[in-house]
Tab-separated table of C-alpha atoms in Angstrom:
chain	number	residue	atom	x	y	z
A	183	MET	CA	57.914	-23.553	1.677
A	184	GLY	CA	54.485	-25.189	1.799
A	185	LYS	CA	51.429	-23.800	0.120
A	186	ALA	CA	49.767	-20.975	2.098
A	187	LYS	CA	46.673	-22.049	3.992
A	188	PHE	CA	43.416	-20.819	2.482
A	189	CYS	CA	41.688	-18.093	4.510
A	190	GLY	CA	38.493	-16.725	2.991
A	191	GLU	CA	38.246	-13.794	5.399
A	192	GLU	CA	41.736	-12.510	4.571
A	193	LEU	CA	41.202	-13.005	0.853
A	194	GLU	CA	37.906	-11.128	0.906
A	195	ALA	CA	39.434	-8.246	2.884
A	196	ALA	CA	42.199	-7.941	0.291
A	197	ILE	CA	39.717	-7.962	-2.594
A	198	LYS	CA	37.582	-5.234	-1.034
A	199	ARG	CA	40.604	-2.930	-1.101
A	200	LEU	CA	40.638	-3.157	-4.909
A	201	PRO	CA	38.648	-0.804	-7.164
A	202	GLN	CA	35.086	-1.948	-7.723
A	203	GLY	CA	34.061	-3.419	-11.063
A	204	LYS	CA	36.423	-5.467	-13.210
A	205	PRO	CA	39.368	-5.487	-10.740
A	206	GLN	CA	37.155	-6.970	-8.021
A	207	MET	CA	35.389	-9.266	-10.496
A	208	ASP	CA	38.685	-10.740	-11.660
A	209	ALA	CA	39.855	-11.093	-8.068
A	210	TYR	CA	36.625	-12.802	-7.005
A	211	TRP	CA	36.927	-15.189	-9.946
A	212	ASN	CA	40.395	-16.166	-8.753
A	213	ALA	CA	39.041	-16.453	-5.211
A	214	VAL	CA	36.350	-18.859	-6.443
A	215	ARG	CA	39.047	-21.107	-7.881
A	216	GLN	CA	41.043	-20.962	-4.635
A	217	ALA	CA	37.982	-21.793	-2.542
A	218	ASP	CA	37.189	-24.690	-4.876
A	219	GLU	CA	40.725	-26.045	-4.517
A	220	ALA	CA	40.544	-25.671	-0.734
A	221	GLY	CA	37.154	-27.391	-0.677
A	222	ASP	CA	35.679	-24.763	1.647
A	223	PRO	CA	31.896	-25.011	1.066
A	224	TYR	CA	31.023	-21.638	2.607
A	225	TRP	CA	33.578	-19.603	0.659
A	226	ARG	CA	32.899	-21.513	-2.548
A	227	MET	CA	29.394	-20.080	-2.326
A	228	MET	CA	30.216	-16.678	-0.866
A	229	PHE	CA	32.837	-15.760	-3.474
A	230	ARG	CA	30.372	-16.718	-6.191
A	231	CYS	CA	27.858	-14.369	-4.535
A	232	ARG	CA	30.386	-11.554	-4.590
A	233	TYR	CA	31.249	-12.179	-8.237
A	234	CYS	CA	27.580	-12.139	-9.244
A	235	TYR	CA	27.032	-8.880	-7.378
A	236	GLU	CA	29.919	-7.109	-9.139
A	237	ALA	CA	28.833	-8.417	-12.544
A	238	THR	CA	25.219	-7.379	-11.980
A	239	PHE	CA	25.717	-3.895	-10.612
A	240	ARG	CA	29.049	-2.713	-11.994
A	241	ASP	CA	29.920	-4.616	-15.147
A	242	ASP	CA	28.097	-6.991	-17.512
A	243	PRO	CA	25.110	-8.723	-15.815
A	244	PRO	CA	24.930	-11.822	-18.077
A	245	LYS	CA	28.337	-12.869	-16.779
A	246	ALA	CA	26.556	-13.719	-13.537
A	247	ILE	CA	24.409	-16.419	-15.181
A	248	PRO	CA	26.835	-19.386	-15.131
A	249	VAL	CA	28.251	-18.427	-11.741
A	250	ALA	CA	24.761	-18.082	-10.251
A	251	ALA	CA	23.937	-21.566	-11.540
A	252	GLU	CA	27.061	-22.909	-9.824
A	253	PHE	CA	26.079	-21.173	-6.587
A	254	CYS	CA	22.570	-22.652	-6.634
A	255	ALA	CA	23.898	-26.158	-7.217
A	256	LEU	CA	26.376	-25.759	-4.353
A	257	PHE	CA	23.721	-24.273	-2.074
A	258	GLU	CA	21.362	-27.183	-2.588
A	259	GLU	CA	24.214	-29.593	-1.777
A	260	ASN	CA	25.729	-27.635	1.137
A	261	SER	CA	23.029	-25.312	2.456
A	262	GLU	CA	23.958	-26.203	6.048
A	263	ALA	CA	27.439	-24.725	5.600
A	264	PHE	CA	25.965	-21.440	4.414
A	265	ILE	CA	23.183	-21.310	6.989
A	266	GLU	CA	25.668	-21.990	9.795
A	267	ARG	CA	27.677	-18.873	8.871
A	268	SER	CA	24.773	-16.697	7.681
A	269	PRO	CA	21.664	-18.008	9.461
A	270	ASP	CA	19.534	-14.900	9.031
A	271	GLY	CA	20.044	-14.255	5.331
A	272	ALA	CA	20.490	-17.657	3.715
A	273	SER	CA	17.075	-17.848	2.055
A	274	GLU	CA	17.278	-14.269	0.771
A	275	MET	CA	20.786	-14.907	-0.542
A	276	HIS	CA	19.683	-18.069	-2.343
A	277	LEU	CA	16.798	-16.286	-4.048
A	278	MET	CA	18.836	-13.174	-4.809
A	279	ILE	CA	21.551	-15.150	-6.599
A	280	MET	CA	18.904	-17.135	-8.469
A	281	GLN	CA	17.436	-13.795	-9.529
A	282	MET	CA	20.836	-12.561	-10.742
A	283	GLY	CA	21.021	-15.647	-12.932
A	284	ILE	CA	17.562	-15.006	-14.398
A	285	ASP	CA	17.500	-11.193	-14.769
A	286	PRO	CA	19.966	-10.970	-17.677
A	287	ILE	CA	18.107	-13.501	-19.835
A	288	VAL	CA	15.638	-10.750	-20.714
A	289	PHE	CA	18.521	-9.090	-22.564
A	290	LEU	CA	20.077	-12.169	-24.191
A	291	PRO	CA	18.039	-12.928	-27.334
A	292	GLN	CA	19.946	-16.149	-27.994
A	293	ILE	CA	18.349	-17.766	-24.929
A	294	PRO	CA	14.891	-19.174	-25.781
A	295	MET	CA	11.856	-17.929	-23.927
A	296	LYS	CA	11.132	-21.517	-22.895
A	297	GLN	CA	14.387	-21.634	-20.936
A	298	TRP	CA	13.475	-18.415	-19.130
A	299	GLU	CA	10.055	-19.863	-18.276
A	300	THR	CA	11.681	-22.992	-16.843
A	301	MET	CA	14.014	-20.905	-14.686
A	302	MET	CA	11.138	-18.733	-13.491
A	303	ALA	CA	9.174	-21.842	-12.524
A	304	GLU	CA	12.138	-22.977	-10.414
A	305	PHE	CA	12.400	-19.510	-8.861
A	306	TYR	CA	8.674	-19.589	-8.026
A	307	HIS	CA	9.119	-23.004	-6.388
A	308	TRP	CA	11.685	-21.567	-3.984
A	309	VAL	CA	9.617	-18.417	-3.421
A	310	LYS	CA	6.770	-20.609	-2.194
A	311	TYR	CA	9.163	-22.787	-0.183
A	312	TYR	CA	10.717	-19.828	1.683
A	313	HIS	CA	7.502	-17.751	1.823
A	314	ILE	CA	9.368	-14.669	0.598
A	315	GLY	CA	10.033	-13.050	-2.774
A	316	LEU	CA	6.559	-13.124	-4.333
A	317	ARG	CA	6.668	-9.385	-5.011
A	318	THR	CA	10.028	-9.848	-6.742
A	319	TYR	CA	8.618	-12.742	-8.756
A	320	TRP	CA	5.796	-10.584	-10.134
A	321	TRP	CA	8.244	-7.861	-11.119
A	322	GLN	CA	10.424	-10.420	-12.907
A	323	MET	CA	7.384	-11.436	-14.925
A	324	ALA	CA	6.490	-7.833	-15.754
A	325	ARG	CA	10.084	-7.046	-16.687
A	326	PHE	CA	10.236	-9.761	-19.355
A	327	TRP	CA	6.715	-9.363	-20.678
A	328	ARG	CA	7.094	-5.634	-21.315
A	329	TYR	CA	9.018	-6.677	-24.454
A	330	VAL	CA	6.409	-9.289	-25.424
A	331	ASP	CA	2.957	-7.976	-24.520
A	332	ARG	CA	2.743	-4.678	-22.660
A	333	LYS	CA	-0.830	-5.233	-21.469
A	334	LYS	CA	0.131	-8.537	-19.893
A	335	ALA	CA	3.253	-6.905	-18.461
A	336	TYR	CA	1.090	-4.216	-16.872
A	337	GLU	CA	-1.110	-6.875	-15.268
A	338	TYR	CA	1.988	-8.449	-13.729
A	339	PHE	CA	3.126	-5.004	-12.598
A	340	GLN	CA	-0.179	-4.440	-10.821
A	341	LYS	CA	0.225	-7.766	-9.007
A	342	PHE	CA	3.751	-6.712	-8.069
A	343	TRP	CA	2.607	-3.389	-6.646
A	344	LYS	CA	-0.231	-4.934	-4.639
A	345	THR	CA	1.975	-7.649	-3.095
A	346	GLY	CA	3.635	-6.823	0.226
A	347	ARG	CA	7.336	-6.057	0.478
A	348	ASP	CA	9.777	-8.471	2.128
A	349	GLY	CA	13.484	-9.080	2.593
A	350	LEU	CA	14.045	-9.780	-1.100
A	351	SER	CA	12.360	-6.607	-2.348
A	352	ASP	CA	14.336	-3.917	-4.118
A	353	CYS	CA	14.628	-0.541	-2.427
A	354	ARG	CA	11.579	1.717	-2.473
A	355	THR	CA	13.040	4.183	-4.982
A	356	CYS	CA	13.924	1.370	-7.386
A	357	GLU	CA	10.374	0.074	-7.130
A	358	ARG	CA	8.884	3.510	-7.730
A	359	SER	CA	11.187	3.835	-10.733
A	360	TYR	CA	9.758	0.570	-12.071
A	361	ALA	CA	6.288	2.045	-11.619
A	362	VAL	CA	7.274	5.154	-13.586
A	363	GLN	CA	8.616	2.925	-16.377
A	364	MET	CA	5.438	0.876	-16.580
A	365	GLU	CA	3.040	3.818	-16.481
A	366	LEU	CA	4.961	5.633	-19.219
A	367	LEU	CA	5.010	2.415	-21.235
A	368	MET	CA	1.215	2.389	-21.061
A	369	GLY	CA	0.953	6.099	-21.888
A	370	ASN	CA	-0.175	7.052	-18.378
A	371	ARG	CA	1.897	10.207	-17.829
A	372	ALA	CA	-0.187	11.487	-14.911
A	373	ALA	CA	0.164	8.174	-13.061
A	374	ALA	CA	3.910	8.118	-13.749
A	375	ASP	CA	4.265	11.636	-12.359
A	376	GLU	CA	2.378	10.624	-9.230
A	377	TYR	CA	4.765	7.732	-8.598
A	378	ALA	CA	7.742	9.989	-9.277
A	379	LYS	CA	6.566	12.906	-7.113
A	380	PRO	CA	8.258	11.928	-3.807
A	381	MET	CA	11.510	11.229	-5.674
A	382	GLU	CA	11.337	14.470	-7.638
A	383	GLN	CA	10.713	16.346	-4.393
A	384	GLY	CA	13.714	14.728	-2.707
A	385	ARG	CA	11.588	13.008	-0.064
A	386	MET	CA	13.087	9.557	-0.638
A	387	ARG	CA	16.587	8.189	-0.193
A	388	PHE	CA	18.223	7.139	-3.448
A	389	CYS	CA	20.235	3.956	-3.844
A	390	PRO	CA	23.202	3.725	-6.275
A	391	ASP	CA	20.792	2.833	-9.117
A	392	THR	CA	18.417	5.734	-8.613
A	393	PRO	CA	17.355	8.307	-9.711
A	394	HIS	CA	18.954	7.055	-12.954
A	395	LEU	CA	16.233	4.457	-13.600
A	396	TYR	CA	13.284	6.798	-13.645
A	397	TRP	CA	15.229	9.629	-15.299
A	398	LEU	CA	15.948	7.228	-18.165
A	399	ALA	CA	12.253	6.369	-18.450
A	400	TYR	CA	11.328	10.049	-18.696
A	401	LEU	CA	14.178	10.758	-21.132
A	402	GLU	CA	13.185	7.993	-23.536
A	403	ASP	CA	9.524	8.973	-23.317
A	404	ALA	CA	10.367	12.610	-24.090
A	405	LEU	CA	12.544	11.598	-27.055
A	406	ASP	CA	9.816	9.350	-28.442
A	407	ARG	CA	7.379	12.270	-28.226
A	408	GLY	CA	9.869	14.710	-29.759
A	409	ASP	CA	9.953	16.895	-26.641
A	410	LEU	CA	13.603	17.956	-26.775
A	411	ARG	CA	13.206	20.526	-24.017
A	412	GLU	CA	12.302	17.904	-21.433
A	413	ALA	CA	14.692	15.391	-22.979
A	414	GLU	CA	17.685	17.716	-22.708
A	415	LYS	CA	16.987	18.421	-19.042
A	416	ARG	CA	16.791	14.703	-18.292
A	417	ALA	CA	19.826	13.838	-20.436
A	418	ASN	CA	22.048	16.424	-18.768
A	419	ALA	CA	21.088	15.171	-15.318
A	420	LEU	CA	21.397	11.520	-16.316
A	421	TYR	CA	24.886	11.947	-17.743
A	422	ARG	CA	26.117	13.453	-14.488
A	423	LYS	CA	24.867	10.405	-12.566
A	424	GLY	CA	24.860	7.533	-15.065
A	425	ASN	CA	28.373	7.570	-16.486
A	426	ARG	CA	30.264	5.344	-14.057
A	427	ASP	CA	31.017	2.059	-15.793
A	428	LYS	CA	29.773	-0.226	-18.571
A	429	SER	CA	26.660	-1.123	-16.581
A	430	ASP	CA	25.529	2.445	-17.419
A	431	LEU	CA	25.717	1.922	-21.190
A	432	SER	CA	21.941	2.170	-21.711
A	433	TYR	CA	22.019	5.585	-20.044
A	434	ILE	CA	24.848	6.672	-22.333
A	435	GLY	CA	22.925	5.492	-25.388
A	436	ALA	CA	19.877	7.565	-24.451
A	437	VAL	CA	22.072	10.596	-23.766
A	438	LEU	CA	23.708	10.231	-27.202
A	439	ARG	CA	20.290	10.075	-28.817
A	440	CYS	CA	19.248	13.316	-27.117
A	441	TRP	CA	22.497	15.221	-27.583
A	442	ALA	CA	22.505	14.287	-31.271
A	443	TYR	CA	19.867	17.037	-31.491
A	444	THR	CA	20.849	19.392	-28.689
A	445	ASP	CA	24.652	19.141	-28.301
A	446	PRO	CA	26.213	17.014	-31.086
A	447	GLU	CA	29.799	18.032	-30.344
A	448	ARG	CA	29.523	16.840	-26.768
A	449	ALA	CA	27.736	13.696	-27.942
A	450	LEU	CA	30.660	12.945	-30.252
A	451	GLU	CA	33.115	13.251	-27.362
A	452	VAL	CA	31.057	10.899	-25.201
A	453	PHE	CA	30.691	8.419	-28.055
A	454	ALA	CA	34.452	8.220	-28.586
A	455	LYS	CA	35.080	7.879	-24.864
A	456	ARG	CA	32.471	5.177	-24.184
A	457	LEU	CA	32.489	3.079	-27.374
A	458	GLU	CA	34.899	0.624	-25.752
A	459	TRP	CA	32.272	-0.249	-23.126
A	460	SER	CA	30.037	-1.723	-25.840
A	461	ILE	CA	32.697	-3.903	-27.462
A	462	GLY	CA	32.376	-7.531	-26.424
A	463	LEU	CA	29.537	-6.826	-23.979
A	464	TRP	CA	27.262	-9.805	-23.364
A	465	ASP	CA	24.215	-7.681	-22.444
A	466	GLN	CA	22.622	-7.111	-25.852
A	467	LYS	CA	20.055	-4.585	-24.611
A	468	LYS	CA	22.838	-2.297	-23.452
A	469	VAL	CA	24.647	-2.715	-26.776
A	470	TYR	CA	21.391	-2.054	-28.639
A	471	ASP	CA	20.734	1.128	-26.666
A	472	PHE	CA	24.249	2.420	-27.338
A	473	ASP	CA	24.136	1.500	-31.036
A	474	LYS	CA	20.728	3.160	-31.395
A	475	GLY	CA	22.001	6.380	-29.856
A	476	ALA	CA	25.180	6.312	-31.964
A	477	CYS	CA	23.154	5.757	-35.127
A	478	VAL	CA	20.948	8.774	-34.423
A	479	LEU	CA	24.049	10.857	-33.714
A	480	PHE	CA	25.813	10.008	-36.966
A	481	GLN	CA	22.637	10.263	-39.019
A	482	ARG	CA	22.278	13.819	-37.774
A	483	LEU	CA	25.949	14.660	-38.320
A	484	SER	CA	25.982	13.190	-41.836
A	485	LYS	CA	23.503	15.836	-42.980
A	486	HIS	CA	26.123	18.572	-42.771
A	487	GLN	CA	29.461	16.878	-42.059
A	488	GLN	CA	31.047	14.159	-44.193
A	489	THR	CA	33.948	13.253	-41.905
A	490	VAL	CA	34.789	13.261	-38.209
A	491	HIS	CA	38.195	12.710	-36.634
A	492	LEU	CA	38.093	10.424	-33.618
A	493	GLU	CA	40.402	8.283	-31.521
A	494	LEU	CA	38.536	4.996	-31.320
A	495	PRO	CA	39.613	1.648	-29.845
A	496	GLN	CA	41.392	-0.668	-32.267
A	497	ALA	CA	38.905	-3.420	-31.430
A	498	PHE	CA	36.182	-1.405	-33.194
A	499	PRO	CA	35.476	-3.135	-36.560
A	500	LEU	CA	35.660	0.146	-38.525
A	501	TRP	CA	38.837	1.354	-36.797
A	502	ARG	CA	41.094	3.570	-38.904
A	503	GLU	CA	44.661	4.437	-38.092
A	504	ASP	CA	44.255	7.987	-39.385
A	505	GLY	CA	41.150	8.508	-37.225
A	506	ALA	CA	39.135	9.902	-40.150
A	507	TYR	CA	35.651	8.392	-40.237
A	508	SER	CA	32.786	8.867	-42.663
A	509	THR	CA	29.700	9.940	-40.723
A	510	LYS	CA	27.470	8.177	-43.239
A	511	GLU	CA	29.438	4.938	-42.926
A	512	LEU	CA	29.256	5.102	-39.132
A	513	ALA	CA	25.516	5.813	-39.244
A	514	ASN	CA	24.907	2.853	-41.546
A	515	TRP	CA	27.093	0.516	-39.482
A	516	PHE	CA	25.409	1.338	-36.185
A	517	ARG	CA	21.997	1.104	-37.817
A	518	GLU	CA	22.807	-2.389	-39.098
A	519	GLN	CA	23.991	-3.436	-35.640
A	520	ALA	CA	20.881	-2.064	-33.934
A	521	GLU	CA	18.588	-3.642	-36.542
A	522	THR	CA	20.261	-7.035	-36.161
A	523	ILE	CA	19.928	-6.991	-32.380
A	524	SER	CA	16.330	-5.727	-32.463
A	525	ARG	CA	15.366	-8.429	-34.957
A	526	ARG	CA	16.879	-11.154	-32.770
A	527	PHE	CA	14.999	-9.883	-29.724
A	528	ASP	CA	11.687	-9.709	-31.571
A	529	GLU	CA	12.132	-13.185	-33.052
A	530	ARG	CA	12.807	-14.623	-29.604
A	531	ASN	CA	9.957	-12.703	-27.978
A	532	GLY	CA	7.414	-13.162	-30.772
A	533	SER	CA	6.715	-9.426	-30.878
A	534	HIS	CA	7.610	-6.218	-32.721
A	535	CYS	CA	8.646	-4.254	-29.640
A	536	PHE	CA	12.285	-3.637	-30.510
A	537	GLY	CA	11.603	-3.024	-34.190
A	538	HIS	CA	9.027	-0.390	-33.291
A	539	ASP	CA	11.358	1.171	-30.729
A	540	LEU	CA	14.137	1.515	-33.302
A	541	ALA	CA	11.797	2.895	-35.958
A	542	VAL	CA	10.615	5.618	-33.576
A	543	ALA	CA	14.196	6.547	-32.661
A	544	LEU	CA	15.312	6.757	-36.296
A	545	ALA	CA	12.255	8.613	-37.578
A	546	LYS	CA	13.120	11.947	-39.181
A	547	ARG	CA	12.329	14.909	-36.959
């Protein structure tokens, strides 16, 4: 029998019947290879779009970087093939995939800031060419600079908020969540509350990423201030919503940090269940957040408990067959991991943002 004829529509329909996340990511990766072999320009691009989407929203965002670069190269060579099939959304798709290739660099300390600046300059070129995406561009700038210079980041945020929305803009609740983040970063609690008010009152429709984003901002702010009453309320709500897949690892880390004080037994259960999400993850900010929360948890436990019995994945460097772990050893290990990551971020960014963040989290309370 001859080789089956390639049909992108049938292949995509079959993939969409799979569970979201890694199963679809793996299937889209195979579909990319099939489309490449078939030489179908449209599906070579479209399957790369799908892969980037799954990586960004349901798995490990940095995995989208090389695939997004491939998409952009193909688009510039074969834009007519894409525009012919998707005439109304081609420019938005091009910019969105470019964005998915740039977003994760914020959280990859091994990539120099100069490389990010070069990619942002290219993104800005296409923003001006298409006459859309300027609001998104300003948020990209604010998002990176918040870890370099918060005052400069806030200036970019203000430009973002004053620029009109367009087809590339994130949903309104995501954007309000960004505003909450930035105002809390600057110590403007009243302004943050004003941005959050319509979301808190249930007057806005939430997307799959909200209300998690602004709940996390409030949770981390409360923990930094030592307000465990507010923190516990936010952590309990966040865990119910932000515990879906490894893309939620930063949420889990913040929850661990809170429950280390308010519900350590439950925190220990969540740690054991979600540790595997952090192993081998490319996104170093997510790993840092989880390690920070785990460190706080085991520091607290080590004050009154020498050993814990846990079933942990064998890939964990401290794995023990008997499942008996020293709380002090775990605390020290996760502290070393968090310190290493924070140092790499600060060296890349030329700031002390991550070092300060970790010091606040580990301060005795």
